[in-house]
Coordinates of C-alpha atoms in Angstrom, one line a residue:
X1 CA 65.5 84.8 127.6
X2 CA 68.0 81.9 127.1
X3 CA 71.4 81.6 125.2
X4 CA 71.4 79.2 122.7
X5 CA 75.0 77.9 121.4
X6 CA 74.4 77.3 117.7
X7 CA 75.9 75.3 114.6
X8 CA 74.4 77.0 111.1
X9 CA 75.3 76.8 107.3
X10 CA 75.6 80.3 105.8
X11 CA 74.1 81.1 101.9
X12 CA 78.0 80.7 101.0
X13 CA 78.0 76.7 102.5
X14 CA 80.5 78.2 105.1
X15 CA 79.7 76.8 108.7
X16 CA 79.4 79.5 111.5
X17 CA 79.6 79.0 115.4
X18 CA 77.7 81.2 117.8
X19 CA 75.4 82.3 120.6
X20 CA 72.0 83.2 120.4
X21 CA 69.1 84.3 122.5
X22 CA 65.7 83.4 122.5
X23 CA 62.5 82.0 124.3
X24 CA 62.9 78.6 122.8
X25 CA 64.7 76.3 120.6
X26 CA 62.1 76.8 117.8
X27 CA 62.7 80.6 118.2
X28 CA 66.3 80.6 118.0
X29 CA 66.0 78.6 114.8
X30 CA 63.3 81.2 113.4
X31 CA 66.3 83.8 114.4
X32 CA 68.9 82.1 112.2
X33 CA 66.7 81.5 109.3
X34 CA 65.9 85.3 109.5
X35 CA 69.9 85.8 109.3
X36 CA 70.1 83.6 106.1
X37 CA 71.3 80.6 108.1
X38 CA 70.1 77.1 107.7
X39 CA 70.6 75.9 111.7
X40 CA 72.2 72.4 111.8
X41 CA 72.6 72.8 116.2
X42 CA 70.7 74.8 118.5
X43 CA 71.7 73.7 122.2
X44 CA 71.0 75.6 125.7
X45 CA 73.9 77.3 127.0
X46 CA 72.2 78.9 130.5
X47 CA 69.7 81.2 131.1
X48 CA 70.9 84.9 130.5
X49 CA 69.0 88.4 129.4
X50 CA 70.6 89.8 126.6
X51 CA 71.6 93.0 128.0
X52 CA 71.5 93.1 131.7
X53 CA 74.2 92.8 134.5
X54 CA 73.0 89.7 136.1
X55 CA 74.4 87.9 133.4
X56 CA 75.9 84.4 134.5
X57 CA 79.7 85.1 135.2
X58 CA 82.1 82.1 134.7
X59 CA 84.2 81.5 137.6
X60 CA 87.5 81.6 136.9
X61 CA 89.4 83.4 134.0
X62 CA 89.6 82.3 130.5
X63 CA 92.2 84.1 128.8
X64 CA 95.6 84.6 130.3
X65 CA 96.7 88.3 130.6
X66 CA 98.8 87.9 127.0
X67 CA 95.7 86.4 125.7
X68 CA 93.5 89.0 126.5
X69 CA 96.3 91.8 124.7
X70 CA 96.3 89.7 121.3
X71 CA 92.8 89.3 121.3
X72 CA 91.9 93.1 122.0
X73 CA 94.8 93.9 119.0
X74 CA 93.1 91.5 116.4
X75 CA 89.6 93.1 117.4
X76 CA 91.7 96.7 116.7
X77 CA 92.5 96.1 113.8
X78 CA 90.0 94.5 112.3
X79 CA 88.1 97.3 113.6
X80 CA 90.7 99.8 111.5
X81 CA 90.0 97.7 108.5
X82 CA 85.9 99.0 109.1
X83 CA 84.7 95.5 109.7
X84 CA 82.2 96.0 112.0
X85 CA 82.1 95.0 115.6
X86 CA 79.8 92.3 115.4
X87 CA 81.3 90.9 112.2
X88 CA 84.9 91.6 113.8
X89 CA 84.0 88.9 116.6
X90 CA 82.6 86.7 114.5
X91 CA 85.7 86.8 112.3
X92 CA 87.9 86.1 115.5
X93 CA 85.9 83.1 116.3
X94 CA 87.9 80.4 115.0
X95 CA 91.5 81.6 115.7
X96 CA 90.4 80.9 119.7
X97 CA 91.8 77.3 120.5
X98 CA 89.3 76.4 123.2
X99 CA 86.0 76.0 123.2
X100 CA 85.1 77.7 126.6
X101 CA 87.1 80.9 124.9
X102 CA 84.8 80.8 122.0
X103 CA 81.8 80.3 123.9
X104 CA 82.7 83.9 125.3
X105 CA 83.5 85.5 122.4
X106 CA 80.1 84.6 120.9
X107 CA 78.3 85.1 123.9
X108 CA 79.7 89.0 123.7
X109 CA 78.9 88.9 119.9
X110 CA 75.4 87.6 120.9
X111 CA 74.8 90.7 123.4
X112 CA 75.8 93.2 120.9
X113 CA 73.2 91.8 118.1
X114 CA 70.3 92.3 120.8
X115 CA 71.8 95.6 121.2
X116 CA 74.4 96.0 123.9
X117 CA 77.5 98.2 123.3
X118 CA 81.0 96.4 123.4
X119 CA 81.6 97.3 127.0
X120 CA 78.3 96.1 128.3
X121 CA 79.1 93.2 126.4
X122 CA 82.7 92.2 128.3
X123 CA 81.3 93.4 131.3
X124 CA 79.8 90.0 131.7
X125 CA 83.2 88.4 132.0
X126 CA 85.0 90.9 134.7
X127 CA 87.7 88.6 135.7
X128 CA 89.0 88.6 131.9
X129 CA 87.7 92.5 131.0
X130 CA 87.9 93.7 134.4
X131 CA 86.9 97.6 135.0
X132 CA 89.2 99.4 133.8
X133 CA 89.4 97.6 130.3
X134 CA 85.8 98.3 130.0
X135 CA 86.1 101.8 131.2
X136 CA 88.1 102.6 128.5
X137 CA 86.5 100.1 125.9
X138 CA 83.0 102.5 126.6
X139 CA 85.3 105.5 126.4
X140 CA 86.2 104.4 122.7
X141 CA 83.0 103.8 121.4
X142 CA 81.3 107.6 123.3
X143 CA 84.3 108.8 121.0
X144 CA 83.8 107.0 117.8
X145 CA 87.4 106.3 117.8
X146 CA 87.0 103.0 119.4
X147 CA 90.1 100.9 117.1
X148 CA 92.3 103.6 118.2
X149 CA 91.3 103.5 121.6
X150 CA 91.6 99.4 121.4
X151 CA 95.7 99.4 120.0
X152 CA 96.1 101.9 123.0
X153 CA 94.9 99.5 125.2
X154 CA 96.9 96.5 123.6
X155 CA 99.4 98.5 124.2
X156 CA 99.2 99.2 127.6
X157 CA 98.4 95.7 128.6
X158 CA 101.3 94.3 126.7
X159 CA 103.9 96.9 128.5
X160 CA 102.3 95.8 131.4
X161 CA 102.8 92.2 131.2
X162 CA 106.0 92.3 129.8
X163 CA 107.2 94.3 132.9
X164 CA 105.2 92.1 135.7
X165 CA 107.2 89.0 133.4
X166 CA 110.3 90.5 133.7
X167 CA 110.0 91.7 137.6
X168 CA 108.7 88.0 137.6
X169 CA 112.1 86.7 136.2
X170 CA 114.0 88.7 138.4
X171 CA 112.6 87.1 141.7
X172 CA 112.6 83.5 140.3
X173 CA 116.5 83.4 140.3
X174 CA 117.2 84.3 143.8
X175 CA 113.9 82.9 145.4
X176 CA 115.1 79.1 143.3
X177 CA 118.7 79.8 145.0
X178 CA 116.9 80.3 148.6
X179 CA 114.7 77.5 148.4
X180 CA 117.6 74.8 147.6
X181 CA 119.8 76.1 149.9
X182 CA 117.1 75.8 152.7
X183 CA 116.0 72.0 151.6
X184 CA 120.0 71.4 151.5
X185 CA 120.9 72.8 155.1
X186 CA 117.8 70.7 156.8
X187 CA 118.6 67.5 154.7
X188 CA 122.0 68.1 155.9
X189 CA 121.7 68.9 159.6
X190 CA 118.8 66.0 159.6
X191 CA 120.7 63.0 158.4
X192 CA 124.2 63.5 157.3
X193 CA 125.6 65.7 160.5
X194 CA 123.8 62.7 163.1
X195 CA 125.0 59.9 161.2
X196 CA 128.7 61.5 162.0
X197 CA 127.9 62.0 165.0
X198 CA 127.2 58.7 166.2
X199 CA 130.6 57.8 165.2
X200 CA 132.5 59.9 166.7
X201 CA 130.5 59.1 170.1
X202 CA 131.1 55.6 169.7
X203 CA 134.6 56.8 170.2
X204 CA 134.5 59.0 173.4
X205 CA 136.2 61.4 172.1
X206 CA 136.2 64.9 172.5
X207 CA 134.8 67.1 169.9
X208 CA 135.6 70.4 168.7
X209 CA 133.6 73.6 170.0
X210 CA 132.4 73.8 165.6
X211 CA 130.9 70.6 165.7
X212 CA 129.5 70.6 169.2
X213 CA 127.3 73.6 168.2
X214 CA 126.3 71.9 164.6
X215 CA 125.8 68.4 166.9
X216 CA 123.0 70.9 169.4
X217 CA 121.6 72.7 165.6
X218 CA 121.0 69.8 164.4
X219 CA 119.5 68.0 167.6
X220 CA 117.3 71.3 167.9
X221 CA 116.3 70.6 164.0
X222 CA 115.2 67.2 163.9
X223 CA 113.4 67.7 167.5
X224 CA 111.4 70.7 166.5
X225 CA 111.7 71.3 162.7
X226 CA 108.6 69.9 162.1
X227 CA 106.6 71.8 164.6
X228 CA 108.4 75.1 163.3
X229 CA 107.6 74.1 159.8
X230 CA 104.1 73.3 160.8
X231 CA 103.6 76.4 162.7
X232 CA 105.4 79.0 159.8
X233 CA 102.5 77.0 157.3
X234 CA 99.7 77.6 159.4
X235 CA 101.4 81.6 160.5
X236 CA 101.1 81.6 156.4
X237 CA 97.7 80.4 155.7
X238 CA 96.5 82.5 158.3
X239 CA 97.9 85.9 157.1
X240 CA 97.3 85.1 153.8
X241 CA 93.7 84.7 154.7
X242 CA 93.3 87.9 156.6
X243 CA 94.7 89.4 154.0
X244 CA 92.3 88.3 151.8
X245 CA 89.6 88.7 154.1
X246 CA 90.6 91.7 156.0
X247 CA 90.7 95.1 154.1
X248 CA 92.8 96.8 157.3
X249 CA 94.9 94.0 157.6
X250 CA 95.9 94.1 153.8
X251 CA 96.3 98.0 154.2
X252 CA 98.7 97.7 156.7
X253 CA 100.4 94.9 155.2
X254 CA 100.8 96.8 151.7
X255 CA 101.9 99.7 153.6
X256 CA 105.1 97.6 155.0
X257 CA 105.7 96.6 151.6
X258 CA 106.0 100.3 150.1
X259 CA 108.2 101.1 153.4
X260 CA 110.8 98.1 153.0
X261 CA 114.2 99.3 152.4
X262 CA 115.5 98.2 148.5
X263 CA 112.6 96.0 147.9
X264 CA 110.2 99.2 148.6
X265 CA 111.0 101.7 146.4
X266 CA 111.1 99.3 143.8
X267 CA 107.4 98.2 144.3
X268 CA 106.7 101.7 145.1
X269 CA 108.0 102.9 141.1
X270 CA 106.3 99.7 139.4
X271 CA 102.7 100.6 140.9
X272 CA 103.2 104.4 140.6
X273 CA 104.4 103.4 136.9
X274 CA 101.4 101.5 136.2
X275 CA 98.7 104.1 137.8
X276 CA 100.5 106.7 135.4
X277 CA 100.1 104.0 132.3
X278 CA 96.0 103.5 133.9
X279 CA 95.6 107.5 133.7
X280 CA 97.1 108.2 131.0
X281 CA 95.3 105.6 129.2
X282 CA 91.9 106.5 130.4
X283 CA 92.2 110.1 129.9
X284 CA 93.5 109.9 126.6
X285 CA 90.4 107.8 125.8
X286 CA 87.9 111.0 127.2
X287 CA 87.3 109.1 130.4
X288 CA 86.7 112.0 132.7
X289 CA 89.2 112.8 135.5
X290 CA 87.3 112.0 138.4
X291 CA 86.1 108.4 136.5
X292 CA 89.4 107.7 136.1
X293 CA 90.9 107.9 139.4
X294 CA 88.4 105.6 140.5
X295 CA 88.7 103.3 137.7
X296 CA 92.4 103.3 138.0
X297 CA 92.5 102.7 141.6
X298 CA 90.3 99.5 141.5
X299 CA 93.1 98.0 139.0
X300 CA 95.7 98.7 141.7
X301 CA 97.4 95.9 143.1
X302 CA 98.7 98.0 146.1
X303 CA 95.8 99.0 148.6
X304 CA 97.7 101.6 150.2
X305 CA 98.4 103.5 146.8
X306 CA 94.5 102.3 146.5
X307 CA 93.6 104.5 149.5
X308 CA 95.5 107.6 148.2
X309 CA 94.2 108.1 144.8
X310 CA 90.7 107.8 146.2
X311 CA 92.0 110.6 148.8
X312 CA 93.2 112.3 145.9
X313 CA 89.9 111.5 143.7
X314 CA 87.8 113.3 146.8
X315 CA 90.4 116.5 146.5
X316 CA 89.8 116.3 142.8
X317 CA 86.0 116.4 143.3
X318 CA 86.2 118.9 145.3
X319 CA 87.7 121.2 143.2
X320 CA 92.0 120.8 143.5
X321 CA 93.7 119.6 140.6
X322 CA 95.1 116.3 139.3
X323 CA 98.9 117.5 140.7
X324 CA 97.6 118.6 143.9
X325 CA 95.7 116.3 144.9
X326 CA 98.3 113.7 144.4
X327 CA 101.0 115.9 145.9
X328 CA 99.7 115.3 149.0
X329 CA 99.5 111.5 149.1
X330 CA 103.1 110.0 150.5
X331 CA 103.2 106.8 148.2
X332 CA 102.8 108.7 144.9
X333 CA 106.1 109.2 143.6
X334 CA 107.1 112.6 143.2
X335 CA 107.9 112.3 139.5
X336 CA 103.9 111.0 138.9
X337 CA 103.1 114.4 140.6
X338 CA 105.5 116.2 138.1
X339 CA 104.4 115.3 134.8
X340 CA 100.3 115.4 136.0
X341 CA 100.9 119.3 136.3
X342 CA 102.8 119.4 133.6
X343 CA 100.2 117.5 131.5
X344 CA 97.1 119.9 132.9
X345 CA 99.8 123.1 132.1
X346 CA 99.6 121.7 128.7
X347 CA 96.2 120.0 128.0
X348 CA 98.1 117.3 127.0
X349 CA 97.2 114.8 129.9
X350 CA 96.9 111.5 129.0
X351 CA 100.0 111.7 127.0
X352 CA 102.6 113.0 129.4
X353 CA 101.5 110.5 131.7
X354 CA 102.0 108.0 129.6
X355 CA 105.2 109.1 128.6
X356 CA 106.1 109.1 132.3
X357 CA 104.6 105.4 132.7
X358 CA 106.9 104.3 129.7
X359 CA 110.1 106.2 131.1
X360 CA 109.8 105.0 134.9
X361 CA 108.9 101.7 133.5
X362 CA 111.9 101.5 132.1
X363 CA 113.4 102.4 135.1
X364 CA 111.8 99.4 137.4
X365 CA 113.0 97.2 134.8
X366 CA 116.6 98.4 135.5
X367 CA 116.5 98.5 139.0
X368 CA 114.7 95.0 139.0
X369 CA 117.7 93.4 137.3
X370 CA 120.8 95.2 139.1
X371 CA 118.9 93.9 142.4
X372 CA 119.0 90.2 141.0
X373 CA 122.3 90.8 139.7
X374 CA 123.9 92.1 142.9
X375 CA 121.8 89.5 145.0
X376 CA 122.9 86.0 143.0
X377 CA 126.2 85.9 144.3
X378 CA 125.3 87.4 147.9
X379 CA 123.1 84.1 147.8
X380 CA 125.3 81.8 146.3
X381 CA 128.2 83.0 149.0
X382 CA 126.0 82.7 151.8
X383 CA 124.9 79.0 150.8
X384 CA 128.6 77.9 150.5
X385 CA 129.5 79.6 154.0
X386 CA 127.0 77.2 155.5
X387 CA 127.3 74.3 153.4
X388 CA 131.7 74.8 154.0
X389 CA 130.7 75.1 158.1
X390 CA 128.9 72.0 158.1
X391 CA 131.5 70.2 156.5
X392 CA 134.1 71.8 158.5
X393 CA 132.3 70.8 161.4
X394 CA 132.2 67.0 160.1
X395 CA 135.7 67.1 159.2
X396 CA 137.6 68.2 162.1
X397 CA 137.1 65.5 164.6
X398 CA 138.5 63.2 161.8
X399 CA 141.9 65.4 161.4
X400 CA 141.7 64.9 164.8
X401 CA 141.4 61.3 164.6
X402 CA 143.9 61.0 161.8
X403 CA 146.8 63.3 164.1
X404 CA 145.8 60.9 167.0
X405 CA 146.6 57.8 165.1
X406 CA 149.9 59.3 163.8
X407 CA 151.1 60.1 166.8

């Protein structure tokens, strides 16, 4: 069959926007007439079958992560005012701004009128709804509590990218700092410490053991900091591309980042914090155990933690429980291990884990901004050390000078 993008008047004179399938234009037209729509547009969008998985799949992302949590609320509560799911989308239509947003909304409202469920519907669009949104969107509607399920979910994506943004802010500070104290050392021992230089050569004089070394730095810079530069890009490129490529090489790699002194425990708590918020989401929507490990380790960032709660998810399945099986893993943080056995002691799963997402959350937040904090003025201090040796280096030989000519 083929989508159809559509322009139709409704009975009330209201215009309405959407996707439709059929064989053929005149079908698609017999469809909306059917509805009690008088079609003014019927153009083709793509080839597509309603409900299968082959289902074109745009290549990059349409909403942004906060996107994606407001538009999930809006469908919840909708949904809690018992508008149904198909109407609910409709309805949501035009509050998207762009076009190529809207195309997607009424492409998923399109699937569910030929009869696909919600999560077969986002499906199509994984790099929006990836798994485990869907996981838990199916979850919702096995249960029948599918609104409830949906603010959960809003929830959990918001917490999650108001930490990554504030983790995010953290970094930005120090990481601005670096970079302009790196562009100010090589602008300075490129053309301002040379261009001192040549004076003082033009004199014969003799030059302070300070600004001989800065004279040899900054030889060694302008002779080979273009070929360092060019080598530390193409060192870059090429481990960014293995890790990409490479699923060992980004094992290893994530490994290191777990292991690093300060910097690693604090990675360490945020992805432990957010497989706790994955877990306790999905079980709290019915998702089975074993579903949910696996569901929870493809949203991962971390492919070491990856490894482990599949490790885990093969002790589960074979018969160990949630706490064991994770006890054994050496990235899972202790306290994740704590409040899983507390949660199966207490049938009360989902939400102990996601009262131990929201507390260690809290916690990376705290740690994230007494690292900044302590690491501004280390930064700051270090860029004035160098930037004061350079000058002192340039300034010197011309006290030198000056005591010369006074004497």
């Amino acid at each position: 069959m083929t989508a159809f993008r559509y322009e139709a008047l409704s009975a009330q004179g209201a215009i309405e926007k959407g996707v439709i399938h059929a064989d053929a234009p005149r079908a698609a037209r017999a469809q909306l007439r059917e509805q009690g729509l008088t079609p003014l547009a019927v153009e083709t969008v793509g080839d597509t079958t309603a409900t299968s998985n082959s289902a074109p799949k745009p290549a990059r992302r349409l909403f942004k992560s906060l996107e994606r949590g407001l538009l999930i609320r809006q469908l919840a509560s909708l949904l809690v005012a018992e508008l149904p799911v198909e109407k609910a989308l409709g309805a949501m239509l035009d509050d998207l701004p762009k076009a190529p947003q809207r195309d997607a909304i009424a492409q998923v409202r399109a699937e569910i009128q030929a009869g696909a469920s919600l999560a077969q519907a986002l499906a199509h669009f994984p790099k929006d709804f990836p798994a485990d949104v869907t996981a838990v969107v199916g979850a919702g509607e096995q249960s029948g509590q599918l609104a409830a399920v949906l603010t959960r979910l809003a929830d959990d994506l918001e917490a999650t990218e108001a930490l990554r943004g504030k983790l995010m802010g953290a970094a930005l500070y120090p990481a601005i700092v670096s970079a302009v104290a790196v562009v100010m050392v090589v602008f300075l021992m490129s053309f301002v410490v040379p261009q001192v230089a040549s004076v003082f050569a033009a004199r014969e004089q003799a030059l302070p053991l300070l600004t001989r070394f800065m004279l040899a730095a900054s030889d060694f810079v302008r002779s080979w900091g273009l070929v360092i530069g060019a080598g530390l890009g193409l060192a870059t490129i090429a481990a960014v591309l293995g890790y990409r490529q490479s699923p060992a090489w980004r094992l290893r790699v994530d490994a290191t980042w777990l292991r690093l002194p300060l910097i690693g425990g604090l990675l360490r708590d945020y992805h432990n914090a957010r497989l706790a918020s994955l877990l306790g989401l999905l079980s709290s929507a019915g998702l089975p155990i074993l579903k949910g490990l696996h569901t929870a380790a493809d949203a991962l960032g971390n492919a070491a933690l990856r490894a482990e709660v599949l490790n885990a998810q093969a002790l589960v399945r074979e018969g160990a429980s949630l706490a064991a099986a994770l006890q054994g893993q050496s990235h899972v943080a202790r306290w994740l291990v704590l409040f899983a056995r507390l949660g199966e002691q207490t049938g009360q799963l989902g939400s102990m884990l996601s009262q131990a997402a929201q507390q260690n959350s809290d916690r990376v937040q705290r740690k994230s901004l007494g690292l900044a904090t302590i690491l501004e003025p280390l930064l700051i201090l270090a860029m004035g050390l160098i930037v004061l040796t350079i000058v002192l280096s340039v300034l010197m030989p011309i006290m030198e000078l000056n005591r010369l000519a006074g004497t």
